[in-house]
mmCIF file of C-alpha atoms in Angstrom:
data_model
loop_
_atom_site.group_PDB
_atom_site.id
_atom_site.type_symbol
_atom_site.label_atom_id
_atom_site.label_comp_id
_atom_site.label_asym_id
_atom_site.label_seq_id
_atom_site.Cartn_x
_atom_site.Cartn_y
_atom_site.Cartn_z
ATOM 1 C CA GLN U 1 20.079 17.979 -23.286
ATOM 2 C CA VAL U 2 18.847 15.092 -24.548
ATOM 3 C CA GLN U 3 16.960 14.581 -28.146
ATOM 4 C CA LEU U 4 15.606 11.664 -29.780
ATOM 5 C CA VAL U 5 14.194 10.527 -33.084
ATOM 6 C CA GLU U 6 12.259 7.834 -33.782
ATOM 7 C CA SER U 7 11.464 6.480 -37.639
ATOM 8 C CA GLY U 8 9.364 3.576 -38.621
ATOM 9 C CA GLY U 9 6.007 4.317 -38.350
ATOM 10 C CA GLY U 10 3.609 3.887 -41.096
ATOM 11 C CA LEU U 11 0.389 2.101 -42.403
ATOM 12 C CA VAL U 12 -0.089 -1.413 -41.945
ATOM 13 C CA GLN U 13 -2.104 -4.494 -42.295
ATOM 14 C CA ALA U 14 -3.128 -7.365 -39.117
ATOM 15 C CA GLY U 15 -0.677 -9.293 -38.706
ATOM 16 C CA GLY U 16 2.143 -7.811 -40.042
ATOM 17 C CA SER U 17 4.911 -5.800 -38.336
ATOM 18 C CA LEU U 18 7.234 -2.654 -38.497
ATOM 19 C CA ARG U 19 10.532 -1.813 -36.835
ATOM 20 C CA LEU U 20 10.609 1.867 -34.814
ATOM 21 C CA SER U 21 13.943 3.151 -34.551
ATOM 22 C CA CYS U 22 14.858 5.699 -31.847
ATOM 23 C CA VAL U 23 18.551 7.523 -32.912
ATOM 24 C CA ALA U 24 19.644 9.259 -29.650
ATOM 25 C CA SER U 25 21.028 12.610 -29.357
ATOM 26 C CA GLY U 26 22.740 14.946 -27.177
ATOM 27 C CA ARG U 27 23.882 14.588 -23.933
ATOM 28 C CA ILE U 28 23.834 10.238 -24.277
ATOM 29 C CA SER U 29 26.678 8.848 -21.407
ATOM 30 C CA SER U 30 24.623 8.141 -17.740
ATOM 31 C CA ILE U 31 21.432 7.746 -19.720
ATOM 32 C CA ASN U 32 19.385 4.715 -17.198
ATOM 33 C CA ALA U 33 17.232 3.351 -19.468
ATOM 34 C CA MET U 34 15.328 3.623 -23.409
ATOM 35 C CA GLY U 35 12.088 3.188 -23.591
ATOM 36 C CA TRP U 36 9.062 2.817 -26.034
ATOM 37 C CA TYR U 37 5.020 4.021 -25.344
ATOM 38 C CA ARG U 38 2.347 4.259 -26.372
ATOM 39 C CA GLN U 39 -0.414 6.990 -26.898
ATOM 40 C CA ALA U 40 -4.245 6.274 -29.174
ATOM 41 C CA PRO U 41 -6.592 8.218 -29.475
ATOM 42 C CA GLY U 42 -8.543 9.472 -26.504
ATOM 43 C CA LYS U 43 -6.790 6.722 -23.568
ATOM 44 C CA GLN U 44 -2.870 7.657 -21.672
ATOM 45 C CA ARG U 45 0.232 7.381 -22.614
ATOM 46 C CA GLU U 46 1.103 3.625 -20.929
ATOM 47 C CA LEU U 47 4.709 1.659 -21.366
ATOM 48 C CA VAL U 48 5.117 -0.770 -24.203
ATOM 49 C CA ALA U 49 9.205 -1.911 -23.543
ATOM 50 C CA ARG U 50 11.866 -0.906 -21.920
ATOM 51 C CA ILE U 51 15.551 -1.507 -21.737
ATOM 52 C CA THR U 52 18.146 -0.693 -19.345
ATOM 53 C CA SER U 53 21.999 0.139 -19.398
ATOM 54 C CA GLY U 54 22.516 -3.581 -18.689
ATOM 55 C CA GLY U 55 20.514 -4.963 -20.734
ATOM 56 C CA SER U 56 16.950 -5.820 -18.652
ATOM 57 C CA THR U 57 14.468 -6.058 -20.615
ATOM 58 C CA ASN U 58 9.518 -5.455 -19.652
ATOM 59 C CA TYR U 59 7.181 -5.401 -21.305
ATOM 60 C CA ALA U 60 3.196 -4.602 -21.534
ATOM 61 C CA ASP U 61 1.596 -7.274 -21.266
ATOM 62 C CA SER U 62 -0.507 -6.540 -24.330
ATOM 63 C CA VAL U 63 2.565 -6.844 -26.397
ATOM 64 C CA LYS U 64 4.377 -10.171 -24.694
ATOM 65 C CA GLY U 65 5.392 -12.076 -27.465
ATOM 66 C CA ARG U 66 5.121 -10.191 -30.327
ATOM 67 C CA PHE U 67 6.774 -7.033 -29.693
ATOM 68 C CA THR U 68 10.472 -7.221 -29.021
ATOM 69 C CA ILE U 69 13.297 -3.792 -27.736
ATOM 70 C CA SER U 70 16.672 -4.012 -28.508
ATOM 71 C CA ARG U 71 19.525 -1.718 -28.495
ATOM 72 C CA ASP U 72 22.750 -0.815 -30.897
ATOM 73 C CA ASN U 73 24.849 1.097 -28.510
ATOM 74 C CA ALA U 74 27.284 1.792 -31.414
ATOM 75 C CA LYS U 75 24.349 3.892 -33.148
ATOM 76 C CA ASN U 76 23.339 5.373 -30.191
ATOM 77 C CA THR U 77 19.719 2.984 -31.218
ATOM 78 C CA VAL U 78 17.362 1.878 -29.771
ATOM 79 C CA TYR U 79 15.125 -0.833 -31.727
ATOM 80 C CA LEU U 80 11.277 -1.939 -31.706
ATOM 81 C CA GLN U 81 10.434 -5.067 -33.126
ATOM 82 C CA MET U 82 6.663 -5.611 -33.451
ATOM 83 C CA ASN U 83 5.164 -8.516 -35.464
ATOM 84 C CA SER U 84 1.606 -10.137 -35.441
ATOM 85 C CA LEU U 85 0.804 -6.484 -35.407
ATOM 86 C CA LYS U 86 -3.281 -5.725 -34.394
ATOM 87 C CA PRO U 87 -5.675 -2.829 -34.726
ATOM 88 C CA GLU U 88 -5.300 -2.425 -30.945
ATOM 89 C CA ASP U 89 -2.189 -1.319 -31.837
ATOM 90 C CA THR U 90 -3.013 1.289 -32.879
ATOM 91 C CA ALA U 91 -1.118 4.550 -31.542
ATOM 92 C CA LEU U 92 1.578 7.355 -32.305
ATOM 93 C CA TYR U 93 4.985 6.254 -30.474
ATOM 94 C CA TYR U 94 7.341 7.683 -28.552
ATOM 95 C CA CYS U 95 11.113 6.905 -27.831
ATOM 96 C CA LYS U 96 11.689 7.625 -24.266
ATOM 97 C CA ALA U 97 15.394 8.798 -22.565
ATOM 98 C CA GLU U 98 16.028 8.101 -18.383
ATOM 99 C CA ARG U 99 18.991 10.377 -17.969
ATOM 100 C CA LEU U 100 20.082 11.376 -14.011
ATOM 101 C CA GLY U 101 16.365 11.348 -13.000
ATOM 102 C CA GLN U 102 15.232 13.609 -15.888
ATOM 103 C CA PRO U 103 13.063 12.068 -19.237
ATOM 104 C CA TYR U 104 13.281 12.834 -22.329
ATOM 105 C CA TRP U 105 10.971 11.910 -25.254
ATOM 106 C CA GLY U 106 10.854 12.442 -29.213
ATOM 107 C CA GLN U 107 8.088 13.284 -31.387
ATOM 108 C CA GLY U 108 6.647 10.310 -32.120
ATOM 109 C CA THR U 109 5.749 8.303 -34.697
ATOM 110 C CA GLN U 110 2.377 6.901 -36.122
ATOM 111 C CA VAL U 111 2.496 3.538 -36.161
ATOM 112 C CA THR U 112 -2.116 2.614 -37.586
ATOM 113 C CA VAL U 113 -2.617 -1.487 -37.946
ATOM 114 C CA SER U 114 -5.680 -1.906 -40.358
ATOM 115 C CA SER U 115 -8.525 -4.661 -39.979
#
């Protein structure tokens, strides 16, 4: 099992920044990739950014140039730096770990961007 705990969400004005953190614990060996997903009310959960164990990253088109995913292996932590936030970025943000074909999810952290 892998446990994931997110933090860093909150209320911010449009144009502002937030940094989300996701700390992994448990059976963290063999985690292939970690990522951030988000779900707004009435919408499907969508990929925001993902980073593999090899360091490759990919982003949703809507956040390219504004968000950056990174990781600190020593702290078993993945970060999502979010800049130039827009009201449409408002959502519940989830951390996901992929390990040996199994997905593991955190409980989510709310990000609200006011106009």
